[in-house]
Short mmCIF file of C-alpha atoms and ligand atoms in Angstrom, two decimals:
data_model
loop_
_atom_site.label_atom_id
_atom_site.label_comp_id
_atom_site.label_asym_id
_atom_site.label_seq_id
_atom_site.Cartn_x
_atom_site.Cartn_y
_atom_site.Cartn_z
CA MET A 1 173.38 113.59 392.49
CA ASN A 2 170.78 114.88 390.23
CA LYS A 3 169.72 112.08 387.99
CA ASN A 4 167.38 114.03 385.84
CA ILE A 5 170.52 115.20 383.97
CA PHE A 6 171.00 111.55 382.83
CA ILE A 7 167.47 111.29 381.50
CA LEU A 8 167.29 109.85 377.79
CA THR A 9 163.85 110.88 377.00
CA HIS A 10 162.68 114.25 376.16
CA GLY A 11 159.19 113.70 374.82
CA ASP A 12 160.15 115.39 371.68
CA THR A 13 158.22 113.70 368.72
CA GLY A 14 158.45 116.77 366.45
CA ALA A 15 159.09 116.27 362.61
CA PHE A 16 162.57 116.83 361.78
CA GLU A 17 163.72 120.08 360.22
CA THR A 18 165.19 120.29 356.78
CA GLY A 19 168.20 122.38 356.80
CA THR A 20 169.05 124.80 354.07
CA VAL A 21 171.45 124.01 351.51
CA PRO A 22 174.56 125.19 352.95
CA PHE A 23 177.23 127.82 351.26
CA GLU A 24 179.49 124.84 350.77
CA VAL A 25 179.99 121.23 352.05
CA ARG A 26 183.31 119.79 353.24
CA ILE A 27 182.70 116.06 352.97
CA PRO A 28 185.17 114.18 355.42
CA LEU A 29 187.11 111.32 354.04
CA ASN A 30 188.50 108.50 356.12
CA GLY A 31 190.26 105.74 354.00
CA HIS A 32 188.63 106.96 350.89
CA GLY A 33 191.61 106.45 348.56
CA LYS A 34 190.16 107.09 345.05
CA LYS A 35 188.70 110.49 344.51
CA SER A 36 186.24 110.46 341.83
CA VAL A 37 186.25 114.28 341.24
CA LYS A 38 189.03 116.78 340.52
CA LYS A 39 189.16 120.54 341.55
CA LYS A 40 186.65 122.64 339.32
CA ALA A 41 184.58 119.41 338.48
CA GLU A 42 181.02 120.13 338.53
CA VAL A 43 178.80 117.92 340.77
CA TYR A 44 175.15 117.33 341.51
CA PRO A 45 173.31 115.42 344.37
CA GLY A 46 174.20 111.65 344.38
CA LEU A 47 177.32 111.80 342.48
CA LEU A 48 180.27 109.64 343.53
CA VAL A 49 183.07 112.06 344.95
CA ALA A 50 185.31 109.29 346.53
CA ASP A 51 185.47 105.62 346.57
CA HIS A 52 186.41 103.70 349.90
CA GLU A 53 189.18 101.19 349.40
CA ASN A 54 187.65 98.93 351.90
CA ALA A 55 185.04 96.68 349.86
CA LYS A 56 182.44 97.06 352.87
CA SER A 57 182.95 100.77 353.98
CA GLY A 58 180.63 103.26 352.09
CA ASP A 59 181.63 105.36 349.46
CA MET A 60 180.95 109.28 349.58
CA HIS A 61 178.59 111.12 347.43
CA SER A 62 177.73 114.97 346.92
CA GLY A 63 174.60 116.10 348.62
CA ILE A 64 174.45 119.39 346.84
CA THR A 65 174.93 120.72 343.30
CA GLY A 66 178.12 122.76 342.91
CA ILE A 67 181.55 123.05 342.12
CA VAL A 68 184.52 121.17 343.69
CA THR A 69 186.97 123.85 345.22
CA GLU A 70 189.33 121.53 347.15
CA VAL A 71 190.46 117.75 347.13
CA THR A 72 192.65 116.74 349.93
CA ASP A 73 193.30 113.39 351.75
CA THR A 74 191.12 114.51 354.45
CA HIS A 75 188.04 116.03 352.74
CA ILE A 76 186.59 117.21 349.41
CA THR A 77 185.03 120.80 349.62
CA ILE A 78 182.18 121.66 347.15
CA LYS A 79 180.88 125.16 346.85
CA ALA A 80 177.05 125.38 346.13
CA GLN A 81 176.01 126.94 342.93
CA GLU A 82 173.79 126.40 340.20
CA LEU A 83 175.69 124.82 337.15
CA ALA A 84 175.95 126.60 333.86
CA ALA A 85 173.40 125.70 331.16
CA PRO A 86 174.66 123.88 328.18
CA ALA A 87 175.84 125.76 325.35
CA GLU A 88 173.66 125.81 322.29
CA GLY A 89 173.57 122.67 320.62
CA GLU A 90 175.17 120.63 323.51
CA ASP A 91 173.09 118.11 325.39
CA PRO A 92 171.50 119.02 328.87
CA LYS A 93 174.04 118.13 331.72
CA PRO A 94 173.02 115.37 334.25
CA THR A 95 171.33 116.77 337.50
CA GLY A 96 171.03 113.68 339.47
CA VAL A 97 171.52 109.77 339.65
CA GLU A 98 169.27 106.87 338.99
CA PRO A 99 168.25 104.82 341.84
CA VAL A 100 169.57 101.39 342.33
CA ALA A 101 166.87 98.45 342.32
CA LEU A 102 168.03 96.94 345.68
CA ALA A 103 164.98 94.44 346.13
CA SER A 104 166.38 91.81 343.59
CA LEU A 105 169.75 91.71 344.86
CA GLU A 106 171.13 89.37 347.28
CA ASP A 107 174.29 88.52 349.41
CA ALA A 108 177.63 89.62 348.07
CA GLU A 109 175.73 91.86 345.30
CA LEU A 110 173.53 93.51 347.67
CA GLN A 111 176.34 94.40 350.09
CA ALA A 112 178.55 95.70 347.09
CA ALA A 113 175.28 97.90 345.97
CA LEU A 114 174.83 99.29 349.58
CA LYS A 115 178.57 100.15 349.85
CA GLY A 116 178.33 102.00 346.44
CA LEU A 117 175.45 103.82 347.69
CA GLY A 118 177.49 104.94 350.89
CA VAL A 119 176.54 102.60 353.65
CA ASP A 120 179.26 101.13 355.92
CA VAL A 121 178.33 97.48 355.57
CA ARG A 122 180.86 95.75 357.98
CA PRO A 123 178.79 96.69 361.19
CA LEU A 124 175.64 95.23 359.83
CA ILE A 125 176.84 91.84 358.76
CA LYS A 126 178.74 90.81 361.74
CA ARG A 127 178.21 87.44 362.67
CA CYS A 128 175.75 86.86 365.59
CA ASP A 129 172.78 85.03 366.66
CA LEU A 130 170.98 88.02 368.43
CA LEU A 131 170.77 91.33 366.60
CA ILE A 132 169.64 94.27 368.96
CA VAL A 133 168.38 97.69 367.48
CA ASN A 134 169.33 100.32 370.00
CA ALA A 135 166.39 102.62 369.73
CA LEU A 136 167.30 104.93 372.70
CA ASN A 137 168.71 108.20 372.32
CA PRO A 138 172.51 107.80 372.82
CA GLU A 139 173.09 110.47 375.45
CA PRO A 140 171.29 113.10 377.57
CA GLY A 141 170.49 116.07 375.45
CA ILE A 142 170.24 114.11 372.17
CA SER A 143 166.70 113.77 371.12
CA TYR A 144 166.19 112.32 367.59
CA ALA A 145 165.12 108.86 368.54
CA GLU A 146 161.69 109.64 369.90
CA SER A 147 160.97 111.63 366.64
CA MET A 148 162.36 108.98 364.34
CA LEU A 149 160.28 106.13 365.85
CA VAL A 150 157.06 108.52 364.95
CA HIS A 151 158.00 110.58 361.96
CA ALA A 152 160.39 108.16 360.27
CA LYS A 153 158.66 105.07 360.96
CA SER A 154 158.57 103.76 357.33
CA THR A 155 162.25 104.90 356.94
CA ILE A 156 163.02 102.83 360.13
CA ASN A 157 161.05 99.91 358.96
CA ALA A 158 162.84 99.97 355.69
CA GLY A 159 166.15 99.95 357.34
CA LEU A 160 164.98 97.20 359.90
CA ASP A 161 163.90 94.87 356.86
CA MET A 162 167.41 95.62 354.95
CA LEU A 163 169.22 94.89 358.18
CA LYS A 164 167.50 91.46 358.45
CA ARG A 165 168.27 90.65 354.94
CA LEU A 166 172.08 91.40 355.54
CA SER A 167 172.43 90.02 359.26
CA PRO A 168 172.76 86.46 359.91
CA ALA A 169 171.08 86.81 363.29
CA ALA A 170 168.08 84.35 364.14
CA ARG A 171 166.35 86.80 366.56
CA THR A 172 165.91 90.57 366.29
CA VAL A 173 165.18 92.73 369.64
CA VAL A 174 164.40 96.18 369.36
CA ALA A 175 165.33 98.02 372.54
CA LEU A 176 162.96 101.05 373.33
CA PRO A 177 162.64 103.24 376.21
CA THR A 178 160.07 102.31 379.03
CA ALA A 179 156.77 103.71 377.87
CA SER A 180 157.22 103.75 374.21
CA THR A 181 154.28 102.64 372.00
CA ALA A 182 156.46 101.82 368.95
CA THR A 183 155.92 98.28 367.44
CA PHE A 184 157.91 96.34 365.01
CA ASP A 185 156.50 93.24 363.26
CA GLY A 186 158.65 90.33 363.28
CA SER A 187 160.85 91.75 366.11
CA ASP A 188 160.71 91.24 369.81
CA ILE A 189 160.60 94.23 372.06
CA ALA A 190 162.63 95.04 375.23
CA PHE A 191 161.89 97.90 377.49
CA ILE A 192 164.97 99.68 378.89
CA ASN A 193 164.99 102.31 381.66
CA PRO A 194 165.97 105.48 379.73
CA GLN A 195 168.44 106.48 381.92
CA TYR A 196 172.29 107.24 380.90
CA PRO A 197 174.38 105.03 380.65
CA ASN A 198 171.86 102.38 379.99
CA SER A 199 171.97 103.31 376.15
CA LEU A 200 175.47 101.82 375.67
CA ASP A 201 175.72 98.92 373.83
CA GLU A 202 177.41 96.70 376.55
CA LEU A 203 174.88 97.69 379.17
CA LEU A 204 172.03 97.16 376.69
CA VAL A 205 173.17 93.56 375.92
CA ALA A 206 173.33 92.85 379.66
CA ASN A 207 170.07 94.27 380.16
CA ILE A 208 168.63 92.06 377.48
CA THR A 209 170.51 88.86 377.77
CA GLY A 210 171.51 88.96 381.19
CA LYS A 211 175.04 88.42 380.44
CA GLU A 212 178.07 90.57 380.54
CA SER A 213 179.28 89.57 377.15
CA MET A 214 178.80 90.80 373.52
CA LYS A 215 179.72 87.27 372.12
CA GLY A 216 177.12 86.26 369.63
CA VAL A 217 175.36 89.73 369.85
CA ASN A 218 175.41 92.50 367.39
CA VAL A 219 173.94 96.05 368.21
CA VAL A 220 173.04 98.51 365.59
CA ASP A 221 171.96 102.18 366.69
CA LEU A 222 168.76 103.94 365.36
CA HIS A 223 171.01 106.61 363.69
CA ALA A 224 172.49 103.94 361.58
CA LEU A 225 169.21 102.15 360.87
CA TYR A 226 167.87 105.42 359.79
CA ASN A 227 170.56 106.09 357.39
CA LEU A 228 170.33 102.39 356.03
CA GLY A 229 166.52 102.83 355.71
CA ALA A 230 166.86 106.15 353.56
CA VAL A 231 169.14 104.18 351.34
CA ALA A 232 166.94 101.08 351.16
CA GLU A 233 163.74 103.18 350.56
CA SER A 234 165.05 105.15 347.81
CA GLY A 235 167.81 103.22 346.23
CA MET A 236 169.65 106.50 346.20
CA PRO A 237 173.10 107.25 347.74
CA LEU A 238 173.31 108.31 351.27
CA THR A 239 173.87 112.28 350.97
CA HIS A 240 172.04 113.47 354.11
CA THR A 241 171.80 112.55 357.84
CA VAL A 242 169.89 113.80 361.04
CA VAL A 243 171.79 115.88 363.43
CA CYS A 244 170.56 116.94 366.80
CA VAL A 245 172.03 120.49 367.23
CA GLU A 246 171.25 121.61 370.75
CA GLY A 247 168.05 119.77 370.97
CA LYS A 248 166.88 120.90 367.27
CA ASN A 249 166.85 117.52 364.99
CA ILE A 250 168.04 118.96 361.47
CA VAL A 251 168.34 116.75 358.31
CA ALA A 252 171.58 118.13 356.44
CA PRO A 253 173.83 117.08 353.65
CA ILE A 254 176.93 115.24 354.85
CA GLY A 255 179.74 117.61 354.76
CA THR A 256 177.64 120.53 356.04
CA PRO A 257 180.14 122.69 358.12
CA VAL A 258 179.59 122.67 361.94
CA GLY A 259 179.35 126.28 361.98
CA ALA A 260 176.70 126.25 359.22
CA LEU A 261 174.50 123.86 361.18
CA LEU A 262 175.01 125.83 364.52
CA LYS A 263 173.86 128.96 362.53
CA GLU A 264 170.93 127.04 361.30
CA ALA A 265 169.62 126.33 364.66
CA SER A 266 170.30 130.22 365.86
CA ILE A 267 173.20 129.42 367.95
CA GLU A 268 175.84 131.87 368.35
CA VAL A 269 179.38 130.68 369.18
CA ALA A 270 181.48 133.22 371.33
CA ASP A 271 185.03 133.49 372.06
CA GLY A 272 186.02 130.75 374.46
CA ASP A 273 182.85 128.46 373.97
CA THR A 274 183.60 124.83 373.35
CA VAL A 275 181.90 123.29 370.34
CA ILE A 276 181.17 119.48 370.82
CA VAL A 277 180.75 117.22 367.89
CA GLY A 278 178.65 114.17 369.26
CA GLY A 279 177.04 113.98 372.76
CA PRO A 280 177.95 115.89 375.71
CA MET A 281 179.35 112.64 377.41
CA ARG A 282 181.39 111.02 374.66
CA GLY A 283 181.73 113.89 372.02
CA GLU A 284 184.84 115.41 370.92
CA ALA A 285 185.65 119.10 371.09
CA THR A 286 186.42 120.91 367.84
CA GLY A 287 188.03 124.36 367.32
CA ASP A 288 187.25 124.01 363.47
CA LEU A 289 183.79 125.23 362.59
CA ASN A 290 184.53 124.54 359.00
CA LYS A 291 184.66 120.82 359.65
CA GLY A 292 181.89 118.93 357.87
CA ILE A 293 179.65 116.65 359.67
CA GLY A 294 180.13 112.85 358.74
CA LYS A 295 177.31 110.26 358.21
CA ASN A 296 177.70 109.02 361.75
CA THR A 297 177.62 112.83 363.32
CA ASN A 298 174.37 112.53 365.45
CA ALA A 299 174.71 115.79 367.56
CA LEU A 300 176.41 118.98 367.94
CA PHE A 301 176.47 121.06 371.26
CA VAL A 302 178.03 124.22 372.48
CA MET A 303 179.32 124.61 376.12
CA PRO A 304 179.40 128.41 376.75
CA ALA A 305 182.84 129.87 378.24
CA GLY A 306 182.71 129.77 381.88
CA SER A 307 180.11 127.38 382.25
CA THR A 308 182.29 124.49 383.81
CA GLU A 309 185.76 124.54 384.90
CA PRO A 310 188.10 123.81 381.96
CA ILE A 311 189.54 120.18 381.49
CA SER A 312 193.21 119.84 381.55
CA ASP A 313 195.86 117.21 382.46
CA HIS A 314 195.76 118.33 386.26
CA ALA A 315 197.04 115.80 388.62
CA CYS A 316 194.67 113.09 390.04
CA PHE A 317 194.11 113.66 393.87
CA SER A 318 192.82 110.07 394.41
CA CYS A 319 189.24 110.85 395.56
CA GLY A 320 187.90 107.77 394.09
CA ALA A 321 184.80 109.48 392.42
CA CYS A 322 185.55 107.92 388.95
CA ILE A 323 185.77 104.50 390.35
CA GLU A 324 182.56 104.69 392.19
CA HIS A 325 180.84 105.76 389.13
CA CYS A 326 182.48 103.61 386.53
CA PRO A 327 179.93 101.15 385.10
CA SER A 328 182.71 98.91 383.78
CA ARG A 329 184.05 98.47 387.45
CA ILE A 330 187.68 99.25 386.44
CA GLN A 331 189.90 101.98 387.85
CA PRO A 332 189.81 104.90 385.52
CA ASN A 333 192.12 106.74 387.68
CA MET A 334 195.02 104.20 387.59
CA ILE A 335 194.45 103.79 383.75
CA SER A 336 194.69 107.28 383.09
CA ARG A 337 197.93 107.83 385.01
CA TYR A 338 199.49 104.78 383.11
CA VAL A 339 198.44 106.34 379.80
CA GLU A 340 200.19 109.50 380.91
CA PHE A 341 203.37 107.71 381.60
CA ASN A 342 202.91 105.56 378.47
CA GLU A 343 202.83 102.45 380.65
CA LEU A 344 200.58 100.23 378.37
CA ASP A 345 201.17 97.08 380.07
CA PHE A 346 199.92 98.27 383.28
CA CYS A 347 196.72 99.66 381.31
CA ARG A 348 196.23 96.17 379.87
CA GLN A 349 196.64 94.72 383.50
CA GLU A 350 193.86 97.22 384.59
CA ASN A 351 191.55 96.02 381.80
CA ILE A 352 191.46 99.37 379.71
CA GLY A 353 189.65 97.03 377.16
CA ALA A 354 186.69 96.91 379.36
CA CYS A 355 186.03 100.57 379.28
CA MET A 356 182.76 101.36 377.40
CA GLU A 357 183.65 104.91 376.84
CA CYS A 358 180.58 106.28 378.84
CA GLY A 359 182.54 109.63 379.85
CA LEU A 360 181.08 109.39 383.54
CA CYS A 361 184.58 109.34 384.86
CA THR A 362 185.35 112.65 383.17
CA TYR A 363 181.96 113.95 384.32
CA TYR A 364 182.51 113.27 387.85
CA CYS A 365 186.30 114.11 388.20
CA PRO A 366 186.73 117.00 390.44
CA ALA A 367 190.16 117.67 389.27
CA ARG A 368 188.83 117.93 385.69
CA ARG A 369 191.02 115.69 384.14
CA PRO A 370 190.25 114.33 380.46
CA MET A 371 189.69 110.87 381.53
CA LEU A 372 187.81 109.59 378.64
CA GLN A 373 190.36 111.20 376.30
CA PHE A 374 193.39 109.52 378.10
CA ILE A 375 191.59 106.28 377.95
CA ARG A 376 191.00 106.58 374.10
CA LEU A 377 194.57 107.62 373.72
CA GLY A 378 195.62 104.45 375.53
CA LYS A 379 193.35 102.14 373.49
CA HIS A 380 194.70 103.73 370.37
CA LYS A 381 198.45 103.26 371.39
CA ILE A 382 197.65 99.56 372.34
CA ALA A 383 195.93 98.97 369.04
CA LEU A 384 198.93 100.62 367.19
CA GLU A 385 201.63 98.36 369.22
CA GLU A 386 199.47 95.24 368.56
CA SER A 387 199.05 95.96 364.81
CA GLN A 388 203.12 96.38 364.72
CA VAL A 389 203.55 93.12 366.63
CA THR A 390 201.13 91.50 363.98
CA ALA A 391 203.01 92.90 361.03
CA CYS A 392 206.39 91.78 362.51
CA ALA A 393 205.18 88.13 363.04
CA LEU A 394 203.94 88.00 359.60
CA GLN A 395 207.25 89.18 358.08
CA VAL A 396 208.94 86.44 360.34
CA GLU A 397 206.48 83.74 359.00
CA GLU A 398 207.28 84.91 355.25
S1 SF4 B 401 184.77 106.05 380.42
FE1 SF4 B 401 185.33 105.94 382.46
S2 SF4 B 401 183.61 105.69 383.90
FE2 SF4 B 401 182.92 104.94 381.63
S3 SF4 B 401 183.50 102.72 381.32
FE3 SF4 B 401 185.35 103.86 380.73
S4 SF4 B 401 186.71 104.17 382.70
FE4 SF4 B 401 184.63 103.63 383.27
S1 SF4 B 402 187.88 111.30 390.03
FE1 SF4 B 402 189.51 112.26 389.16
S2 SF4 B 402 190.52 112.93 391.02
FE2 SF4 B 402 189.33 111.59 391.51
S3 SF4 B 402 190.38 109.65 391.67
FE3 SF4 B 402 189.39 109.85 389.56
S4 SF4 B 402 190.90 110.64 388.38
FE4 SF4 B 402 191.51 111.11 390.63
#
């Protein structure tokens, strides 16, 4: 096995590139029930376009100036264009929003203000004693973390200060790759061997606490901290994020189409190539280059046609490679078969919940089975089944 392919440091400390304004953005919605704009509305950077019905999930805002061309349940499309000048005698139209003064807010007011500015608050306020900032690149090939620690230090510090205001944790540890020279006032540092899958939250916690349990610990990754820091520093809505596009770190408006970002990074997609949203180990393939990036999209990759054997639901031939490489010490071969046959109780017995979704079983499977996808499907079906059981129980109690 060539361990270098799993290395999480790339020595890339260059500044991020600022992407050009895309022709249009397609802002993804997920539970954003109330749309604040209609088709043909004129929008500008920072304008609210969709409210999230959950009080702790971030709202969505436009990152560009333009005209709304489509509003659906899944996305809002905005075509970039200059807005028409006001008619003679009319007041000038607004071109931006005012910052929110976050420094004076506390507790519920602060959380509500952050939600309104696009921040997903729930993962930041989780009850815990120990807060860990995961400052490693999440996967091999993703390179924004080292640049962020050097070129976005003030944003990261603003995010960390805000995170400490929100989190009930008594102690904060920043997990850095071995040999990093970054420092953080008021936080402990833990050095982690930068080799995948050590960047996974569960392994990070085990490494730092010595316990194989997430109880009492919350982990926030550097990408989320950067987004929080951008809002904390400016008091302005979250409209842009950093995406590592095949090694190039680009700051782009949320909703920028995948195809536009690949073009920005001078990457051609040919027939048969696979475009992956997210990292090469845990990301999801997409066939839709018009799909807009979300605030949590951290990477895009293209696997050229023919570079690897295609993944398909081939039969398992029981070689055991997935078991040998699974850091959770479960049996991915058995679990994936049980998912295929909808045997969810057997999935539970095989401890499907312990899967950290590292993707190593898919990587090593010589039969090229979509192991991680089977496991995610199994977890999703179990969650659905359990939510139905809870709903039935509540009805009986009423
Ligand atoms: S993705 Fe596969 S290898 Fe990784 S923890 Fe889950 S079952 Fe194990
Ligand atoms: S690696 Fe693939 S073929 Fe081998 S046991 Fe696991 S699922 Fe089966």
